[in-house]
Tab-separated table of N, CA and C in Angstrom:
chain	number	residue	atom	x	y	z
A	1	ASN	N	118.138	133.670	90.508
A	1	ASN	CA	117.270	132.851	91.339
A	1	ASN	C	115.811	133.063	90.940
A	2	VAL	N	115.048	132.006	91.045
A	2	VAL	CA	113.633	132.054	90.715
A	2	VAL	C	112.850	131.702	91.966
A	3	ILE	N	111.870	132.551	92.277
A	3	ILE	CA	111.012	132.292	93.424
A	3	ILE	C	109.908	131.339	92.976
A	4	ASN	N	109.828	130.194	93.613
A	4	ASN	CA	108.831	129.193	93.269
A	4	ASN	C	107.528	129.511	94.000
A	5	HIS	N	106.909	130.611	93.578
A	5	HIS	CA	105.694	131.063	94.240
A	5	HIS	C	104.970	132.036	93.325
A	6	PHE	N	103.723	132.384	93.672
A	6	PHE	CA	102.955	133.326	92.873
A	6	PHE	C	103.280	134.774	93.204
A	7	PHE	N	103.741	135.045	94.418
A	7	PHE	CA	104.114	136.390	94.828
A	7	PHE	C	105.210	136.299	95.881
A	8	CYS	N	105.840	137.423	96.178
A	8	CYS	CA	106.985	137.442	97.090
A	8	CYS	C	106.510	137.550	98.534
A	9	GLU	N	106.340	136.438	99.179
A	9	GLU	CA	106.044	136.462	100.604
A	9	GLU	C	107.247	135.882	101.339
A	10	PRO	N	107.424	136.249	102.594
A	10	PRO	CA	108.654	135.882	103.318
A	10	PRO	C	109.033	134.403	103.295
A	11	PRO	N	108.120	133.451	103.539
A	11	PRO	CA	108.554	132.053	103.500
A	11	PRO	C	109.130	131.644	102.139
A	12	ALA	N	108.565	132.170	101.058
A	12	ALA	CA	109.083	131.843	99.728
A	12	ALA	C	110.460	132.447	99.517
A	13	LEU	N	110.673	133.655	100.007
A	13	LEU	CA	111.975	134.306	99.876
A	13	LEU	C	113.039	133.612	100.719
A	14	LEU	N	112.662	133.106	101.878
A	14	LEU	CA	113.631	132.422	102.743
A	14	LEU	C	114.184	131.163	102.088
A	15	LYS	N	113.411	130.575	101.222
A	15	LYS	CA	113.859	129.349	100.561
A	15	LYS	C	115.073	129.601	99.668
A	16	LEU	N	115.230	130.854	99.203
A	16	LEU	CA	116.351	131.198	98.335
A	16	LEU	C	117.603	131.602	99.106
A	17	ALA	N	117.460	131.839	100.388
A	17	ALA	CA	118.591	132.342	101.172
A	17	ALA	C	119.666	131.281	101.301
A	18	SER	N	120.909	131.726	101.176
A	18	SER	CA	122.025	130.793	101.345
A	18	SER	C	122.576	130.865	102.768
A	19	ALA	N	122.261	131.911	103.493
A	19	ALA	CA	122.715	132.071	104.879
A	19	ALA	C	121.740	131.373	105.827
A	20	ASP	N	122.101	131.346	107.087
A	20	ASP	CA	121.237	130.763	108.115
A	20	ASP	C	120.006	131.651	108.287
A	21	THR	N	118.827	131.071	108.184
A	21	THR	CA	117.587	131.842	108.258
A	21	THR	C	116.825	131.607	109.562
A	22	TYR	N	117.452	130.987	110.530
A	22	TYR	CA	116.751	130.636	111.766
A	22	TYR	C	116.174	131.866	112.467
A	23	SER	N	116.968	132.925	112.613
A	23	SER	CA	116.479	134.114	113.325
A	23	SER	C	115.328	134.769	112.562
A	24	THR	N	115.395	134.764	111.244
A	24	THR	CA	114.303	135.328	110.448
A	24	THR	C	113.054	134.470	110.566
A	25	GLU	N	113.223	133.150	110.552
A	25	GLU	CA	112.085	132.253	110.725
A	25	GLU	C	111.428	132.460	112.080
A	26	MET	N	112.224	132.660	113.122
A	26	MET	CA	111.671	132.898	114.458
A	26	MET	C	110.950	134.246	114.520
A	27	ALA	N	111.465	135.254	113.805
A	27	ALA	CA	110.787	136.555	113.756
A	27	ALA	C	109.446	136.423	113.044
A	28	ILE	N	109.411	135.663	111.948
A	28	ILE	CA	108.144	135.434	111.234
A	28	ILE	C	107.165	134.683	112.130
A	29	PHE	N	107.661	133.698	112.862
A	29	PHE	CA	106.806	132.945	113.771
A	29	PHE	C	106.244	133.851	114.869
A	30	ALA	N	107.102	134.711	115.447
A	30	ALA	CA	106.651	135.634	116.501
A	30	ALA	C	105.604	136.604	115.966
A	31	MET	N	105.826	137.113	114.749
A	31	MET	CA	104.824	138.003	114.157
A	31	MET	C	103.526	137.248	113.888
A	32	GLY	N	103.648	135.971	113.511
A	32	GLY	CA	102.461	135.162	113.292
A	32	GLY	C	101.645	134.991	114.557
A	33	VAL	N	102.337	134.848	115.692
A	33	VAL	CA	101.629	134.742	116.974
A	33	VAL	C	100.838	136.015	117.234
A	34	VAL	N	101.468	137.160	117.018
A	34	VAL	CA	100.813	138.442	117.299
A	34	VAL	C	99.729	138.747	116.265
A	35	ILE	N	100.034	138.532	114.991
A	35	ILE	CA	99.118	138.937	113.924
A	35	ILE	C	98.033	137.904	113.649
A	36	LEU	N	98.322	136.620	113.881
A	36	LEU	CA	97.345	135.574	113.555
A	36	LEU	C	96.715	134.933	114.784
A	37	LEU	N	97.531	134.416	115.684
A	37	LEU	CA	96.986	133.644	116.805
A	37	LEU	C	96.252	134.508	117.830
A	38	ALA	N	96.763	135.698	118.116
A	38	ALA	CA	96.087	136.558	119.101
A	38	ALA	C	94.679	136.950	118.635
A	39	PRO	N	94.523	137.485	117.412
A	39	PRO	CA	93.166	137.845	116.980
A	39	PRO	C	92.219	136.652	116.876
A	40	VAL	N	92.698	135.530	116.311
A	40	VAL	CA	91.796	134.384	116.156
A	40	VAL	C	91.420	133.824	117.523
A	41	SER	N	92.308	133.905	118.488
A	41	SER	CA	91.967	133.460	119.848
A	41	SER	C	90.875	134.336	120.453
A	42	LEU	N	90.989	135.642	120.282
A	42	LEU	CA	89.952	136.556	120.788
A	42	LEU	C	88.618	136.330	120.074
A	43	ILE	N	88.670	136.123	118.764
A	43	ILE	CA	87.442	135.887	117.993
A	43	ILE	C	86.775	134.598	118.446
A	44	LEU	N	87.556	133.522	118.581
A	44	LEU	CA	86.966	132.245	118.995
A	44	LEU	C	86.451	132.294	120.426
A	45	THR	N	87.123	133.042	121.301
A	45	THR	CA	86.629	133.219	122.672
A	45	THR	C	85.303	133.974	122.654
A	46	SER	N	85.208	134.980	121.811
A	46	SER	CA	83.955	135.731	121.685
A	46	SER	C	82.829	134.823	121.195
A	47	TYR	N	83.137	134.001	120.203
A	47	TYR	CA	82.119	133.083	119.694
A	47	TYR	C	81.718	132.048	120.733
A	48	TRP	N	82.658	131.613	121.539
A	48	TRP	CA	82.320	130.682	122.625
A	48	TRP	C	81.308	131.328	123.564
A	49	ASN	N	81.549	132.596	123.919
A	49	ASN	CA	80.620	133.314	124.793
A	49	ASN	C	79.265	133.528	124.123
A	50	ILE	N	79.281	133.868	122.842
A	50	ILE	CA	78.023	134.074	122.112
A	50	ILE	C	77.227	132.774	122.050
A	51	ILE	N	77.880	131.688	121.691
A	51	ILE	CA	77.187	130.398	121.554
A	51	ILE	C	76.638	129.929	122.892
A	52	SER	N	77.413	130.095	123.961
A	52	SER	CA	76.906	129.669	125.270
A	52	SER	C	75.717	130.521	125.708
A	53	THR	N	75.684	131.789	125.331
A	53	THR	CA	74.541	132.644	125.645
A	53	THR	C	73.335	132.274	124.786
A	54	VAL	N	73.570	132.013	123.504
A	54	VAL	CA	72.479	131.704	122.579
A	54	VAL	C	71.808	130.385	122.943
A	55	ILE	N	72.591	129.423	123.386
A	55	ILE	CA	72.018	128.132	123.768
A	55	ILE	C	71.007	128.294	124.898
A	56	GLN	N	71.197	129.280	125.741
A	56	GLN	CA	70.290	129.515	126.867
A	56	GLN	C	69.040	130.297	126.463
A	57	MET	N	68.982	130.805	125.215
A	57	MET	CA	67.822	131.578	124.767
A	57	MET	C	66.599	130.677	124.656
A	58	GLN	N	65.446	131.238	124.945
A	58	GLN	CA	64.196	130.494	124.873
A	58	GLN	C	63.633	130.461	123.457
A	59	SER	N	63.837	131.546	122.718
A	59	SER	CA	63.246	131.680	121.389
A	59	SER	C	64.056	130.914	120.345
A	60	GLY	N	63.402	129.976	119.682
A	60	GLY	CA	64.055	129.216	118.613
A	60	GLY	C	64.364	130.091	117.415
A	61	GLU	N	63.464	131.044	117.135
A	61	GLU	CA	63.678	131.956	116.013
A	61	GLU	C	64.861	132.869	116.267
A	62	GLY	N	64.998	133.333	117.494
A	62	GLY	CA	66.142	134.178	117.866
A	62	GLY	C	67.453	133.418	117.748
A	63	ARG	N	67.434	132.162	118.199
A	63	ARG	CA	68.636	131.325	118.088
A	63	ARG	C	69.041	131.140	116.635
A	64	LEU	N	68.057	130.871	115.782
A	64	LEU	CA	68.331	130.670	114.365
A	64	LEU	C	68.937	131.922	113.742
A	65	LYS	N	68.402	133.085	114.099
A	65	LYS	CA	68.910	134.347	113.546
A	65	LYS	C	70.356	134.589	113.990
A	66	VAL	N	70.652	134.340	115.257
A	66	VAL	CA	72.008	134.542	115.769
A	66	VAL	C	72.970	133.569	115.108
A	67	PHE	N	72.587	132.291	115.017
A	67	PHE	CA	73.473	131.307	114.399
A	67	PHE	C	73.676	131.598	112.914
A	68	SER	N	72.664	132.123	112.252
A	68	SER	CA	72.795	132.485	110.844
A	68	SER	C	73.801	133.621	110.685
A	69	THR	N	73.684	134.615	111.529
A	69	THR	CA	74.595	135.755	111.466
A	69	THR	C	76.010	135.347	111.840
A	70	CYS	N	76.159	134.649	112.932
A	70	CYS	CA	77.487	134.256	113.404
A	70	CYS	C	78.100	133.180	112.523
A	71	GLY	N	77.287	132.316	111.980
A	71	GLY	CA	77.804	131.223	111.162
A	71	GLY	C	78.544	131.710	109.934
A	72	SER	N	77.976	132.698	109.241
A	72	SER	CA	78.640	133.199	108.036
A	72	SER	C	79.973	133.860	108.381
A	73	HIS	N	79.996	134.625	109.460
A	73	HIS	CA	81.250	135.259	109.866
A	73	HIS	C	82.267	134.217	110.310
A	74	LEU	N	81.820	133.221	111.028
A	74	LEU	CA	82.729	132.186	111.510
A	74	LEU	C	83.335	131.386	110.349
A	75	ILE	N	82.569	131.160	109.292
A	75	ILE	CA	83.103	130.485	108.106
A	75	ILE	C	84.249	131.294	107.503
A	76	VAL	N	84.046	132.596	107.359
A	76	VAL	CA	85.083	133.459	106.794
A	76	VAL	C	86.320	133.482	107.695
A	77	VAL	N	86.111	133.571	109.002
A	77	VAL	CA	87.230	133.600	109.946
A	77	VAL	C	88.031	132.308	109.859
A	78	VAL	N	87.349	131.175	109.849
A	78	VAL	CA	88.047	129.884	109.793
A	78	VAL	C	88.790	129.723	108.471
A	79	LEU	N	88.173	130.109	107.362
A	79	LEU	CA	88.843	129.994	106.063
A	79	LEU	C	90.099	130.862	106.014
A	80	PHE	N	89.977	132.117	106.422
A	80	PHE	CA	91.116	133.026	106.337
A	80	PHE	C	92.207	132.673	107.335
A	81	TYR	N	91.845	132.654	108.616
A	81	TYR	CA	92.860	132.414	109.639
A	81	TYR	C	93.413	130.988	109.574
A	82	GLY	N	92.569	130.020	109.245
A	82	GLY	CA	93.051	128.648	109.153
A	82	GLY	C	94.131	128.490	108.097
A	83	SER	N	93.884	129.033	106.910
A	83	SER	CA	94.890	128.907	105.854
A	83	SER	C	96.121	129.761	106.142
A	84	ALA	N	95.948	130.945	106.698
A	84	ALA	CA	97.105	131.787	107.017
A	84	ALA	C	97.948	131.171	108.133
A	85	ILE	N	97.304	130.604	109.139
A	85	ILE	CA	98.046	129.947	110.218
A	85	ILE	C	98.808	128.752	109.659
A	86	PHE	N	98.174	127.994	108.788
A	86	PHE	CA	98.862	126.846	108.191
A	86	PHE	C	100.066	127.301	107.370
A	87	ALA	N	99.947	128.427	106.693
A	87	ALA	CA	101.042	128.913	105.846
A	87	ALA	C	102.204	129.470	106.661
A	88	TYR	N	101.922	130.182	107.756
A	88	TYR	CA	102.972	130.897	108.474
A	88	TYR	C	103.396	130.264	109.792
A	89	MET	N	102.574	129.440	110.380
A	89	MET	CA	102.856	128.963	111.737
A	89	MET	C	103.326	127.510	111.770
A	90	ARG	N	104.068	127.104	110.791
A	90	ARG	CA	104.623	125.754	110.793
A	90	ARG	C	106.104	125.840	110.482
A	91	PRO	N	106.834	124.818	110.848
A	91	PRO	CA	108.278	124.851	110.576
A	91	PRO	C	108.556	125.019	109.086
A	92	ASN	N	109.542	125.822	108.798
A	92	ASN	CA	109.874	126.115	107.416
A	92	ASN	C	110.668	124.963	106.804
A	93	SER	N	110.263	124.534	105.648
A	93	SER	CA	111.022	123.521	104.929
A	93	SER	C	111.690	124.207	103.742
A	94	LYS	N	112.758	123.636	103.270
A	94	LYS	CA	113.491	124.251	102.169
A	94	LYS	C	112.863	123.974	100.808
A	95	ILE	N	111.799	123.204	100.776
A	95	ILE	CA	111.151	122.874	99.510
A	95	ILE	C	109.768	123.521	99.484
A	96	MET	N	109.526	124.385	98.504
A	96	MET	CA	108.218	125.012	98.329
A	96	MET	C	107.420	124.140	97.367
A	97	ASN	N	106.366	123.519	97.863
A	97	ASN	CA	105.592	122.659	96.975
A	97	ASN	C	104.314	123.357	96.523
A	98	GLU	N	103.595	122.713	95.658
A	98	GLU	CA	102.378	123.301	95.086
A	98	GLU	C	101.321	123.564	96.150
A	99	LYS	N	101.257	122.714	97.161
A	99	LYS	CA	100.273	122.897	98.230
A	99	LYS	C	100.508	124.228	98.960
A	100	ASP	N	101.768	124.575	99.209
A	100	ASP	CA	102.082	125.842	99.875
A	100	ASP	C	101.639	127.036	99.025
A	101	LYS	N	101.842	126.930	97.726
A	101	LYS	CA	101.422	128.020	96.846
A	101	LYS	C	99.899	128.157	96.843
A	102	MET	N	99.190	127.041	96.820
A	102	MET	CA	97.733	127.104	96.792
A	102	MET	C	97.168	127.649	98.107
A	103	ILE	N	97.794	127.309	99.213
A	103	ILE	CA	97.342	127.835	100.503
A	103	ILE	C	97.496	129.345	100.537
A	104	SER	N	98.601	129.848	100.005
A	104	SER	CA	98.807	131.299	99.956
A	104	SER	C	97.766	131.986	99.093
A	105	VAL	N	97.447	131.389	97.965
A	105	VAL	CA	96.407	131.950	97.103
A	105	VAL	C	95.062	131.894	97.815
A	106	PHE	N	94.824	130.852	98.582
A	106	PHE	CA	93.548	130.700	99.275
A	106	PHE	C	93.309	131.841	100.254
A	107	TYR	N	94.302	132.152	101.123
A	107	TYR	CA	94.053	133.210	102.104
A	107	TYR	C	94.194	134.603	101.519
A	108	SER	N	94.913	134.742	100.405
A	108	SER	CA	95.090	136.076	99.850
A	108	SER	C	94.068	136.435	98.778
A	109	ALA	N	93.493	135.453	98.098
A	109	ALA	CA	92.572	135.759	97.005
A	109	ALA	C	91.216	135.071	97.132
A	110	VAL	N	91.209	133.780	97.432
A	110	VAL	CA	89.952	133.029	97.427
A	110	VAL	C	89.022	133.486	98.556
A	111	THR	N	89.547	133.589	99.764
A	111	THR	CA	88.694	133.997	100.893
A	111	THR	C	88.079	135.379	100.676
A	112	PRO	N	88.852	136.405	100.249
A	112	PRO	CA	88.197	137.694	99.972
A	112	PRO	C	87.150	137.622	98.860
A	113	MET	N	87.361	136.747	97.865
A	113	MET	CA	86.355	136.613	96.803
A	113	MET	C	85.098	135.916	97.305
A	114	LEU	N	85.238	135.034	98.289
A	114	LEU	CA	84.078	134.338	98.837
A	114	LEU	C	83.262	135.201	99.800
A	115	ASN	N	83.874	136.237	100.365
A	115	ASN	CA	83.179	137.090	101.337
A	115	ASN	C	81.818	137.589	100.841
A	116	PRO	N	81.741	138.211	99.663
A	116	PRO	CA	80.418	138.695	99.231
A	116	PRO	C	79.394	137.571	99.083
A	117	ILE	N	79.840	136.415	98.618
A	117	ILE	CA	78.913	135.284	98.440
A	117	ILE	C	78.426	134.793	99.791
A	118	ILE	N	79.347	134.598	100.720
A	118	ILE	CA	78.981	134.074	102.036
A	118	ILE	C	78.056	135.044	102.765
A	119	TYR	N	78.395	136.341	102.749
A	119	TYR	CA	77.577	137.302	103.473
A	119	TYR	C	76.256	137.597	102.774
A	120	SER	N	76.208	137.499	101.445
A	120	SER	CA	74.944	137.785	100.765
A	120	SER	C	73.958	136.632	100.912
A	121	LEU	N	74.430	135.432	101.224
A	121	LEU	CA	73.504	134.314	101.422
A	121	LEU	C	72.664	134.485	102.682
A	122	ARG	N	72.998	135.451	103.523
A	122	ARG	CA	72.167	135.755	104.687
A	122	ARG	C	70.936	136.557	104.282
A	123	ASN	N	70.968	137.196	103.140
A	123	ASN	CA	69.882	138.028	102.660
A	123	ASN	C	68.756	137.138	102.122
A	124	LYS	N	67.526	137.370	102.569
A	124	LYS	CA	66.393	136.543	102.160
A	124	LYS	C	66.127	136.629	100.664
A	125	ASP	N	66.282	137.821	100.073
A	125	ASP	CA	66.053	137.974	98.638
A	125	ASP	C	67.067	137.163	97.828
A	126	VAL	N	68.317	137.186	98.264
A	126	VAL	CA	69.357	136.425	97.561
A	126	VAL	C	69.092	134.929	97.706
A	127	LYS	N	68.696	134.493	98.893
A	127	LYS	CA	68.374	133.080	99.099
A	127	LYS	C	67.216	132.655	98.198
A	128	GLY	N	66.184	133.492	98.110
A	128	GLY	CA	65.038	133.189	97.270
A	128	GLY	C	65.418	133.089	95.802
A	129	ALA	N	66.237	134.024	95.342
A	129	ALA	CA	66.680	134.006	93.937
A	129	ALA	C	67.531	132.780	93.665
A	130	LEU	N	68.390	132.397	94.601
A	130	LEU	CA	69.215	131.222	94.439
A	130	LEU	C	68.368	129.951	94.379
A	131	ARG	N	67.326	129.894	95.204
A	131	ARG	CA	66.417	128.733	95.174
A	131	ARG	C	65.682	128.651	93.838
A	132	ARG	N	65.217	129.804	93.349
A	132	ARG	CA	64.498	129.822	92.060
A	132	ARG	C	65.412	129.354	90.927
A	133	ILE	N	66.661	129.770	90.955
A	133	ILE	CA	67.600	129.385	89.894
A	133	ILE	C	67.911	127.903	89.960
A	134	THR	N	68.119	127.390	91.155
A	134	THR	CA	68.507	125.981	91.277
A	134	THR	C	67.340	125.025	91.064
A	135	LEU	N	66.109	125.472	91.273
A	135	LEU	CA	64.957	124.602	91.102
A	135	LEU	C	64.493	124.512	89.656
A	136	LYS	N	65.003	125.381	88.783
A	136	LYS	CA	64.583	125.352	87.375
A	136	LYS	C	65.276	124.274	86.624
């Protein structure tokens, strides 16, 4: 048997199973609720509270600083959790297509590689250097 995937993750392995995989699929779904949906729900609830507090701030500069800090983190959270939820929290089909493989690569490799870029763009020196490079 050949796994039609870049690495051995449970949904890809289930595609090769000849037995009934319903109970395993339900276990993966339950783990997805605990490992993916619970944390992202807490994170988004926290951001809701932060944003509602920031909107009430009087200082425009303070608001900008908070949104700059929270925005970069929120981008990383949405990229990682969004792709992982899409990969694990949907009904399993017996056909592994290229889109499924790319989504797995996205949450396992692309998002961690983007972290330094996203977080370093908050640094004024990095922003200045990026502007100088792009304006030449």
